[in-house]
């Protein structure tokens, strides 16, 4: 395991959450640049912090993938949070609920028989019902993932970005609203990059072919 140091700026409960995440994710790395997975969690947490997130929200941001991507169980996470939040104003049950809200409930394993499109729609409907705080953390996660995917995997971006465009529609309760606007900006930037890539792969002749509407609007004669 890498010799990692906790970034400055985290308070004591947040540092404990960071350490727990490091241990839980172990040798996991980000797919494209092979950086330790915790770097993604740090960026999400720092975004939440920068937009006024509470200590509990920052802790949940650091822990948002432990139930989905590591062997950690809900019971183990609850025990950790009860210990980490002792003598603080942070309520461990609220942090745990945020992590549960941010954990995909419709994976291939949990929803067999459904294709990806249907699973993502079910997940979108579920997250629409989550708290504004959970939606805020979700936006921070979307921002970091979108930047990463559009830069490193344009092929997967063609699948991922349309899904995220749809997901943004149900995250309007997130606070502050300017974080929602930032997420929209990042996703729209990715949409433009996809269009640029499509045009780059299309021959000039194909680009200049008029569509049916253009042909129907041409004057006769």
PDB file of C-alpha atoms in Angstrom:
ATOM      1  CA  UNK A   1       0.000   0.000   0.000  1.00  0.00           C
ATOM      2  CA  UNK A   2       1.219   3.508  -0.803  1.00  0.00           C
ATOM      3  CA  UNK A   3       2.625   5.610   2.012  1.00  0.00           C
ATOM      4  CA  UNK A   4      -0.213   8.133   1.982  1.00  0.00           C
ATOM      5  CA  UNK A   5      -0.552  11.275   4.032  1.00  0.00           C
ATOM      6  CA  UNK A   6      -3.872  12.788   5.010  1.00  0.00           C
ATOM      7  CA  UNK A   7      -4.284  16.198   3.346  1.00  0.00           C
ATOM      8  CA  UNK A   8      -4.329  19.248   5.563  1.00  0.00           C
ATOM      9  CA  UNK A   9      -7.646  20.917   6.209  1.00  0.00           C
ATOM     10  CA  UNK A  10      -9.522  17.932   7.602  1.00  0.00           C
ATOM     11  CA  UNK A  11     -10.582  18.033  11.249  1.00  0.00           C
ATOM     12  CA  UNK A  12     -10.203  15.040  13.568  1.00  0.00           C
ATOM     13  CA  UNK A  13     -13.402  13.116  12.656  1.00  0.00           C
ATOM     14  CA  UNK A  14     -12.708  13.747   8.960  1.00  0.00           C
ATOM     15  CA  UNK A  15      -9.145  12.496   9.358  1.00  0.00           C
ATOM     16  CA  UNK A  16     -10.486   9.324  10.963  1.00  0.00           C
ATOM     17  CA  UNK A  17     -12.872   8.860   8.030  1.00  0.00           C
ATOM     18  CA  UNK A  18      -9.955   9.374   5.628  1.00  0.00           C
ATOM     19  CA  UNK A  19      -7.888   6.733   7.425  1.00  0.00           C
ATOM     20  CA  UNK A  20     -10.820   4.306   7.401  1.00  0.00           C
ATOM     21  CA  UNK A  21     -11.296   4.864   3.657  1.00  0.00           C
ATOM     22  CA  UNK A  22      -7.592   4.296   2.982  1.00  0.00           C
ATOM     23  CA  UNK A  23      -7.680   0.979   4.820  1.00  0.00           C
ATOM     24  CA  UNK A  24     -10.986  -0.085   3.254  1.00  0.00           C
ATOM     25  CA  UNK A  25      -9.994   0.640  -0.338  1.00  0.00           C
ATOM     26  CA  UNK A  26      -6.535  -0.842   0.165  1.00  0.00           C
ATOM     27  CA  UNK A  27      -4.697  -1.213  -3.139  1.00  0.00           C
ATOM     28  CA  UNK A  28      -7.599  -0.013  -5.278  1.00  0.00           C
ATOM     29  CA  UNK A  29      -6.613   2.556  -7.884  1.00  0.00           C
ATOM     30  CA  UNK A  30      -8.356   4.866 -10.278  1.00  0.00           C
ATOM     31  CA  UNK A  31      -8.794   3.157 -13.614  1.00  0.00           C
ATOM     32  CA  UNK A  32      -7.056   5.610 -15.910  1.00  0.00           C
ATOM     33  CA  UNK A  33      -4.040   7.089 -14.125  1.00  0.00           C
ATOM     34  CA  UNK A  34      -3.524   4.416 -11.469  1.00  0.00           C
ATOM     35  CA  UNK A  35      -3.514   6.940  -8.639  1.00  0.00           C
ATOM     36  CA  UNK A  36      -4.603   5.598  -5.216  1.00  0.00           C
ATOM     37  CA  UNK A  37      -8.395   5.497  -5.095  1.00  0.00           C
ATOM     38  CA  UNK A  38      -8.444   7.714  -2.026  1.00  0.00           C
ATOM     39  CA  UNK A  39      -7.391  10.668  -4.201  1.00  0.00           C
ATOM     40  CA  UNK A  40     -10.830  10.611  -5.825  1.00  0.00           C
ATOM     41  CA  UNK A  41     -12.448  10.536  -2.388  1.00  0.00           C
ATOM     42  CA  UNK A  42     -10.303  13.465  -1.261  1.00  0.00           C
ATOM     43  CA  UNK A  43     -11.345  15.559  -4.247  1.00  0.00           C
ATOM     44  CA  UNK A  44     -15.020  14.828  -3.659  1.00  0.00           C
ATOM     45  CA  UNK A  45     -14.636  15.690   0.040  1.00  0.00           C
ATOM     46  CA  UNK A  46     -12.771  18.915  -0.704  1.00  0.00           C
ATOM     47  CA  UNK A  47     -15.491  19.990  -3.146  1.00  0.00           C
ATOM     48  CA  UNK A  48     -18.146  19.319  -0.510  1.00  0.00           C
ATOM     49  CA  UNK A  49     -16.093  21.277   2.015  1.00  0.00           C
ATOM     50  CA  UNK A  50     -15.545  24.185  -0.389  1.00  0.00           C
ATOM     51  CA  UNK A  51     -19.300  24.514  -0.884  1.00  0.00           C
ATOM     52  CA  UNK A  52     -20.142  24.656   2.806  1.00  0.00           C
ATOM     53  CA  UNK A  53     -20.573  20.992   3.653  1.00  0.00           C
ATOM     54  CA  UNK A  54     -20.713  19.950   7.302  1.00  0.00           C
ATOM     55  CA  UNK A  55     -18.203  17.616   8.958  1.00  0.00           C
ATOM     56  CA  UNK A  56     -20.711  14.798   8.592  1.00  0.00           C
ATOM     57  CA  UNK A  57     -21.041  15.479   4.871  1.00  0.00           C
ATOM     58  CA  UNK A  58     -17.255  15.562   4.412  1.00  0.00           C
ATOM     59  CA  UNK A  59     -16.971  12.244   6.254  1.00  0.00           C
ATOM     60  CA  UNK A  60     -19.687  10.744   4.040  1.00  0.00           C
ATOM     61  CA  UNK A  61     -17.897  12.043   0.936  1.00  0.00           C
ATOM     62  CA  UNK A  62     -14.720  10.263   2.023  1.00  0.00           C
ATOM     63  CA  UNK A  63     -16.665   7.083   2.742  1.00  0.00           C
ATOM     64  CA  UNK A  64     -19.176   7.199  -0.100  1.00  0.00           C
ATOM     65  CA  UNK A  65     -17.769   4.175  -1.953  1.00  0.00           C
ATOM     66  CA  UNK A  66     -16.824   1.863   0.925  1.00  0.00           C
ATOM     67  CA  UNK A  67     -20.078  -0.107   0.952  1.00  0.00           C
ATOM     68  CA  UNK A  68     -20.233  -0.333  -2.828  1.00  0.00           C
ATOM     69  CA  UNK A  69     -16.601  -1.075  -3.655  1.00  0.00           C
ATOM     70  CA  UNK A  70     -14.996  -2.709  -0.600  1.00  0.00           C
ATOM     71  CA  UNK A  71     -15.740  -5.647   1.732  1.00  0.00           C
ATOM     72  CA  UNK A  72     -16.798  -3.249   4.523  1.00  0.00           C
ATOM     73  CA  UNK A  73     -20.285  -4.060   5.792  1.00  0.00           C
ATOM     74  CA  UNK A  74     -22.943  -1.658   6.964  1.00  0.00           C
ATOM     75  CA  UNK A  75     -22.522  -2.950  10.523  1.00  0.00           C
ATOM     76  CA  UNK A  76     -18.768  -2.364  10.429  1.00  0.00           C
ATOM     77  CA  UNK A  77     -19.224   1.135   9.094  1.00  0.00           C
ATOM     78  CA  UNK A  78     -21.801   1.902  11.786  1.00  0.00           C
ATOM     79  CA  UNK A  79     -19.416   0.737  14.514  1.00  0.00           C
ATOM     80  CA  UNK A  80     -16.603   2.869  13.107  1.00  0.00           C
ATOM     81  CA  UNK A  81     -18.800   5.960  12.874  1.00  0.00           C
ATOM     82  CA  UNK A  82     -20.051   5.583  16.430  1.00  0.00           C
ATOM     83  CA  UNK A  83     -16.450   5.541  17.643  1.00  0.00           C
ATOM     84  CA  UNK A  84     -15.213   8.316  15.328  1.00  0.00           C
ATOM     85  CA  UNK A  85     -18.056  10.668  16.240  1.00  0.00           C
ATOM     86  CA  UNK A  86     -17.790  10.281  20.000  1.00  0.00           C
ATOM     87  CA  UNK A  87     -17.599  13.611  21.846  1.00  0.00           C
ATOM     88  CA  UNK A  88     -18.501  15.536  18.677  1.00  0.00           C
ATOM     89  CA  UNK A  89     -21.723  17.072  17.404  1.00  0.00           C
ATOM     90  CA  UNK A  90     -21.658  14.764  14.377  1.00  0.00           C
ATOM     91  CA  UNK A  91     -24.443  12.172  14.429  1.00  0.00           C
ATOM     92  CA  UNK A  92     -23.109   8.805  13.226  1.00  0.00           C
ATOM     93  CA  UNK A  93     -26.557   7.642  12.085  1.00  0.00           C
ATOM     94  CA  UNK A  94     -26.853  10.646   9.774  1.00  0.00           C
ATOM     95  CA  UNK A  95     -23.417  10.015   8.230  1.00  0.00           C
ATOM     96  CA  UNK A  96     -24.283   6.350   7.732  1.00  0.00           C
ATOM     97  CA  UNK A  97     -27.547   7.293   6.017  1.00  0.00           C
ATOM     98  CA  UNK A  98     -25.676   9.602   3.651  1.00  0.00           C
ATOM     99  CA  UNK A  99     -23.319   6.773   2.694  1.00  0.00           C
ATOM    100  CA  UNK A 100     -26.281   4.437   2.172  1.00  0.00           C
ATOM    101  CA  UNK A 101     -27.982   7.064   0.009  1.00  0.00           C
ATOM    102  CA  UNK A 102     -24.814   7.336  -2.095  1.00  0.00           C
ATOM    103  CA  UNK A 103     -24.430   3.570  -2.529  1.00  0.00           C
ATOM    104  CA  UNK A 104     -25.752   2.174  -5.815  1.00  0.00           C
ATOM    105  CA  UNK A 105     -28.627  -0.162  -5.013  1.00  0.00           C
ATOM    106  CA  UNK A 106     -29.075  -1.443  -8.569  1.00  0.00           C
ATOM    107  CA  UNK A 107     -25.807  -3.075  -9.583  1.00  0.00           C
ATOM    108  CA  UNK A 108     -25.652  -6.149 -11.811  1.00  0.00           C
ATOM    109  CA  UNK A 109     -25.411  -8.322  -8.704  1.00  0.00           C
ATOM    110  CA  UNK A 110     -28.317  -6.667  -6.881  1.00  0.00           C
ATOM    111  CA  UNK A 111     -30.595  -6.278  -9.868  1.00  0.00           C
ATOM    112  CA  UNK A 112     -29.995  -9.305 -12.099  1.00  0.00           C
ATOM    113  CA  UNK A 113     -32.181  -9.526 -15.148  1.00  0.00           C
ATOM    114  CA  UNK A 114     -32.158  -5.793 -15.811  1.00  0.00           C
ATOM    115  CA  UNK A 115     -29.997  -4.208 -18.486  1.00  0.00           C
ATOM    116  CA  UNK A 116     -27.797  -1.193 -17.754  1.00  0.00           C
ATOM    117  CA  UNK A 117     -30.328   1.321 -19.067  1.00  0.00           C
ATOM    118  CA  UNK A 118     -33.070   0.032 -16.774  1.00  0.00           C
ATOM    119  CA  UNK A 119     -30.745  -0.226 -13.757  1.00  0.00           C
ATOM    120  CA  UNK A 120     -29.609   3.375 -14.218  1.00  0.00           C
ATOM    121  CA  UNK A 121     -33.201   4.550 -14.485  1.00  0.00           C
ATOM    122  CA  UNK A 122     -34.094   2.724 -11.269  1.00  0.00           C
ATOM    123  CA  UNK A 123     -31.090   4.269  -9.560  1.00  0.00           C
ATOM    124  CA  UNK A 124     -32.038   7.707 -10.838  1.00  0.00           C
ATOM    125  CA  UNK A 125     -35.527   7.335  -9.393  1.00  0.00           C
ATOM    126  CA  UNK A 126     -34.054   6.224  -6.063  1.00  0.00           C
ATOM    127  CA  UNK A 127     -31.556   9.064  -5.711  1.00  0.00           C
ATOM    128  CA  UNK A 128     -34.277  11.578  -6.557  1.00  0.00           C
ATOM    129  CA  UNK A 129     -35.757  10.702  -3.163  1.00  0.00           C
ATOM    130  CA  UNK A 130     -32.551  11.234  -1.176  1.00  0.00           C
ATOM    131  CA  UNK A 131     -31.792  14.222   1.029  1.00  0.00           C
ATOM    132  CA  UNK A 132     -30.386  17.534  -0.232  1.00  0.00           C
ATOM    133  CA  UNK A 133     -27.139  16.742   1.592  1.00  0.00           C
ATOM    134  CA  UNK A 134     -26.791  13.391  -0.154  1.00  0.00           C
ATOM    135  CA  UNK A 135     -27.497  15.072  -3.489  1.00  0.00           C
ATOM    136  CA  UNK A 136     -24.797  17.653  -2.780  1.00  0.00           C
ATOM    137  CA  UNK A 137     -22.208  14.905  -2.285  1.00  0.00           C
ATOM    138  CA  UNK A 138     -23.478  13.143  -5.400  1.00  0.00           C
ATOM    139  CA  UNK A 139     -22.875  16.310  -7.431  1.00  0.00           C
ATOM    140  CA  UNK A 140     -19.284  16.527  -6.151  1.00  0.00           C
ATOM    141  CA  UNK A 141     -18.792  12.881  -7.159  1.00  0.00           C
ATOM    142  CA  UNK A 142     -20.255  13.534 -10.615  1.00  0.00           C
ATOM    143  CA  UNK A 143     -17.948  16.508 -11.143  1.00  0.00           C
ATOM    144  CA  UNK A 144     -14.801  14.507 -10.433  1.00  0.00           C
ATOM    145  CA  UNK A 145     -15.900  11.427 -12.377  1.00  0.00           C
ATOM    146  CA  UNK A 146     -16.976  13.482 -15.384  1.00  0.00           C
ATOM    147  CA  UNK A 147     -13.644  15.292 -15.585  1.00  0.00           C
ATOM    148  CA  UNK A 148     -11.796  11.985 -15.328  1.00  0.00           C
ATOM    149  CA  UNK A 149     -13.859  10.013 -17.833  1.00  0.00           C
ATOM    150  CA  UNK A 150     -14.076  12.650 -20.556  1.00  0.00           C
ATOM    151  CA  UNK A 151     -10.302  13.107 -20.396  1.00  0.00           C
ATOM    152  CA  UNK A 152      -9.291   9.462 -20.366  1.00  0.00           C
ATOM    153  CA  UNK A 153     -12.067   7.303 -21.872  1.00  0.00           C
ATOM    154  CA  UNK A 154     -14.024   8.960 -24.646  1.00  0.00           C
ATOM    155  CA  UNK A 155     -15.581   5.623 -25.587  1.00  0.00           C
ATOM    156  CA  UNK A 156     -17.141   5.062 -22.140  1.00  0.00           C
ATOM    157  CA  UNK A 157     -18.014   8.758 -21.954  1.00  0.00           C
ATOM    158  CA  UNK A 158     -20.485   8.176 -24.785  1.00  0.00           C
ATOM    159  CA  UNK A 159     -22.407   5.918 -22.413  1.00  0.00           C
ATOM    160  CA  UNK A 160     -21.714   7.697 -19.122  1.00  0.00           C
ATOM    161  CA  UNK A 161     -22.384  11.324 -20.045  1.00  0.00           C
ATOM    162  CA  UNK A 162     -25.988  10.854 -21.300  1.00  0.00           C
ATOM    163  CA  UNK A 163     -26.724   8.915 -18.090  1.00  0.00           C
ATOM    164  CA  UNK A 164     -25.357  11.767 -15.989  1.00  0.00           C
ATOM    165  CA  UNK A 165     -27.314  14.369 -17.962  1.00  0.00           C
ATOM    166  CA  UNK A 166     -30.459  12.487 -16.916  1.00  0.00           C
ATOM    167  CA  UNK A 167     -29.257  12.139 -13.309  1.00  0.00           C
ATOM    168  CA  UNK A 168     -28.670  15.886 -12.974  1.00  0.00           C
ATOM    169  CA  UNK A 169     -32.370  16.444 -13.584  1.00  0.00           C
ATOM    170  CA  UNK A 170     -33.198  14.843 -10.216  1.00  0.00           C
ATOM    171  CA  UNK A 171     -30.472  16.501  -8.138  1.00  0.00           C
ATOM    172  CA  UNK A 172     -31.962  19.982  -7.965  1.00  0.00           C
ATOM    173  CA  UNK A 173     -32.393  19.841  -4.188  1.00  0.00           C
ATOM    174  CA  UNK A 174     -28.623  19.977  -3.681  1.00  0.00           C
ATOM    175  CA  UNK A 175     -27.277  22.976  -1.809  1.00  0.00           C
ATOM    176  CA  UNK A 176     -25.880  25.429  -2.652  1.00  0.00           C
ATOM    177  CA  UNK A 177     -27.407  25.776  -6.096  1.00  0.00           C
ATOM    178  CA  UNK A 178     -24.121  27.085  -7.504  1.00  0.00           C
ATOM    179  CA  UNK A 179     -22.649  23.599  -7.007  1.00  0.00           C
ATOM    180  CA  UNK A 180     -25.472  22.247  -9.147  1.00  0.00           C
ATOM    181  CA  UNK A 181     -24.586  24.841 -11.771  1.00  0.00           C
ATOM    182  CA  UNK A 182     -20.924  23.789 -11.641  1.00  0.00           C
ATOM    183  CA  UNK A 183     -21.913  20.159 -12.197  1.00  0.00           C
ATOM    184  CA  UNK A 184     -24.091  21.213 -15.140  1.00  0.00           C
ATOM    185  CA  UNK A 185     -21.171  23.163 -16.582  1.00  0.00           C
ATOM    186  CA  UNK A 186     -18.782  20.198 -16.290  1.00  0.00           C
ATOM    187  CA  UNK A 187     -21.271  17.809 -17.850  1.00  0.00           C
ATOM    188  CA  UNK A 188     -22.137  20.230 -20.654  1.00  0.00           C
ATOM    189  CA  UNK A 189     -18.424  20.716 -21.345  1.00  0.00           C
ATOM    190  CA  UNK A 190     -18.168  16.939 -21.666  1.00  0.00           C
ATOM    191  CA  UNK A 191     -21.135  16.927 -24.062  1.00  0.00           C
ATOM    192  CA  UNK A 192     -19.337  19.468 -26.250  1.00  0.00           C
ATOM    193  CA  UNK A 193     -16.169  17.354 -26.216  1.00  0.00           C
ATOM    194  CA  UNK A 194     -18.173  14.321 -27.309  1.00  0.00           C
ATOM    195  CA  UNK A 195     -19.582  16.338 -30.183  1.00  0.00           C
ATOM    196  CA  UNK A 196     -16.092  17.520 -31.139  1.00  0.00           C
ATOM    197  CA  UNK A 197     -14.907  13.922 -31.116  1.00  0.00           C
ATOM    198  CA  UNK A 198     -17.850  12.853 -33.265  1.00  0.00           C
ATOM    199  CA  UNK A 199     -17.122  15.577 -35.785  1.00  0.00           C
ATOM    200  CA  UNK A 200     -13.426  14.687 -35.850  1.00  0.00           C
ATOM    201  CA  UNK A 201     -14.352  11.107 -36.720  1.00  0.00           C
ATOM    202  CA  UNK A 202     -16.814  12.145 -39.419  1.00  0.00           C
ATOM    203  CA  UNK A 203     -15.609  12.896 -42.927  1.00  0.00           C
ATOM    204  CA  UNK A 204     -16.151  16.446 -44.274  1.00  0.00           C
ATOM    205  CA  UNK A 205     -18.486  15.070 -46.923  1.00  0.00           C
ATOM    206  CA  UNK A 206     -20.713  13.473 -44.275  1.00  0.00           C
ATOM    207  CA  UNK A 207     -20.719  16.652 -42.181  1.00  0.00           C
ATOM    208  CA  UNK A 208     -21.946  18.709 -45.130  1.00  0.00           C
ATOM    209  CA  UNK A 209     -24.828  16.441 -46.058  1.00  0.00           C
ATOM    210  CA  UNK A 210     -28.054  18.405 -45.368  1.00  0.00           C
ATOM    211  CA  UNK A 211     -30.631  16.829 -43.114  1.00  0.00           C
ATOM    212  CA  UNK A 212     -34.279  16.213 -44.099  1.00  0.00           C
ATOM    213  CA  UNK A 213     -35.436  19.494 -42.512  1.00  0.00           C
ATOM    214  CA  UNK A 214     -32.867  21.519 -44.452  1.00  0.00           C
ATOM    215  CA  UNK A 215     -33.932  19.901 -47.725  1.00  0.00           C
ATOM    216  CA  UNK A 216     -37.617  20.524 -47.077  1.00  0.00           C
ATOM    217  CA  UNK A 217     -36.968  24.215 -46.383  1.00  0.00           C
ATOM    218  CA  UNK A 218     -35.103  24.870 -49.626  1.00  0.00           C
ATOM    219  CA  UNK A 219     -36.959  26.996 -52.206  1.00  0.00           C
ATOM    220  CA  UNK A 220     -38.179  25.190 -55.287  1.00  0.00           C
ATOM    221  CA  UNK A 221     -36.808  25.957 -58.756  1.00  0.00           C
TER     222      UNK A 221
END
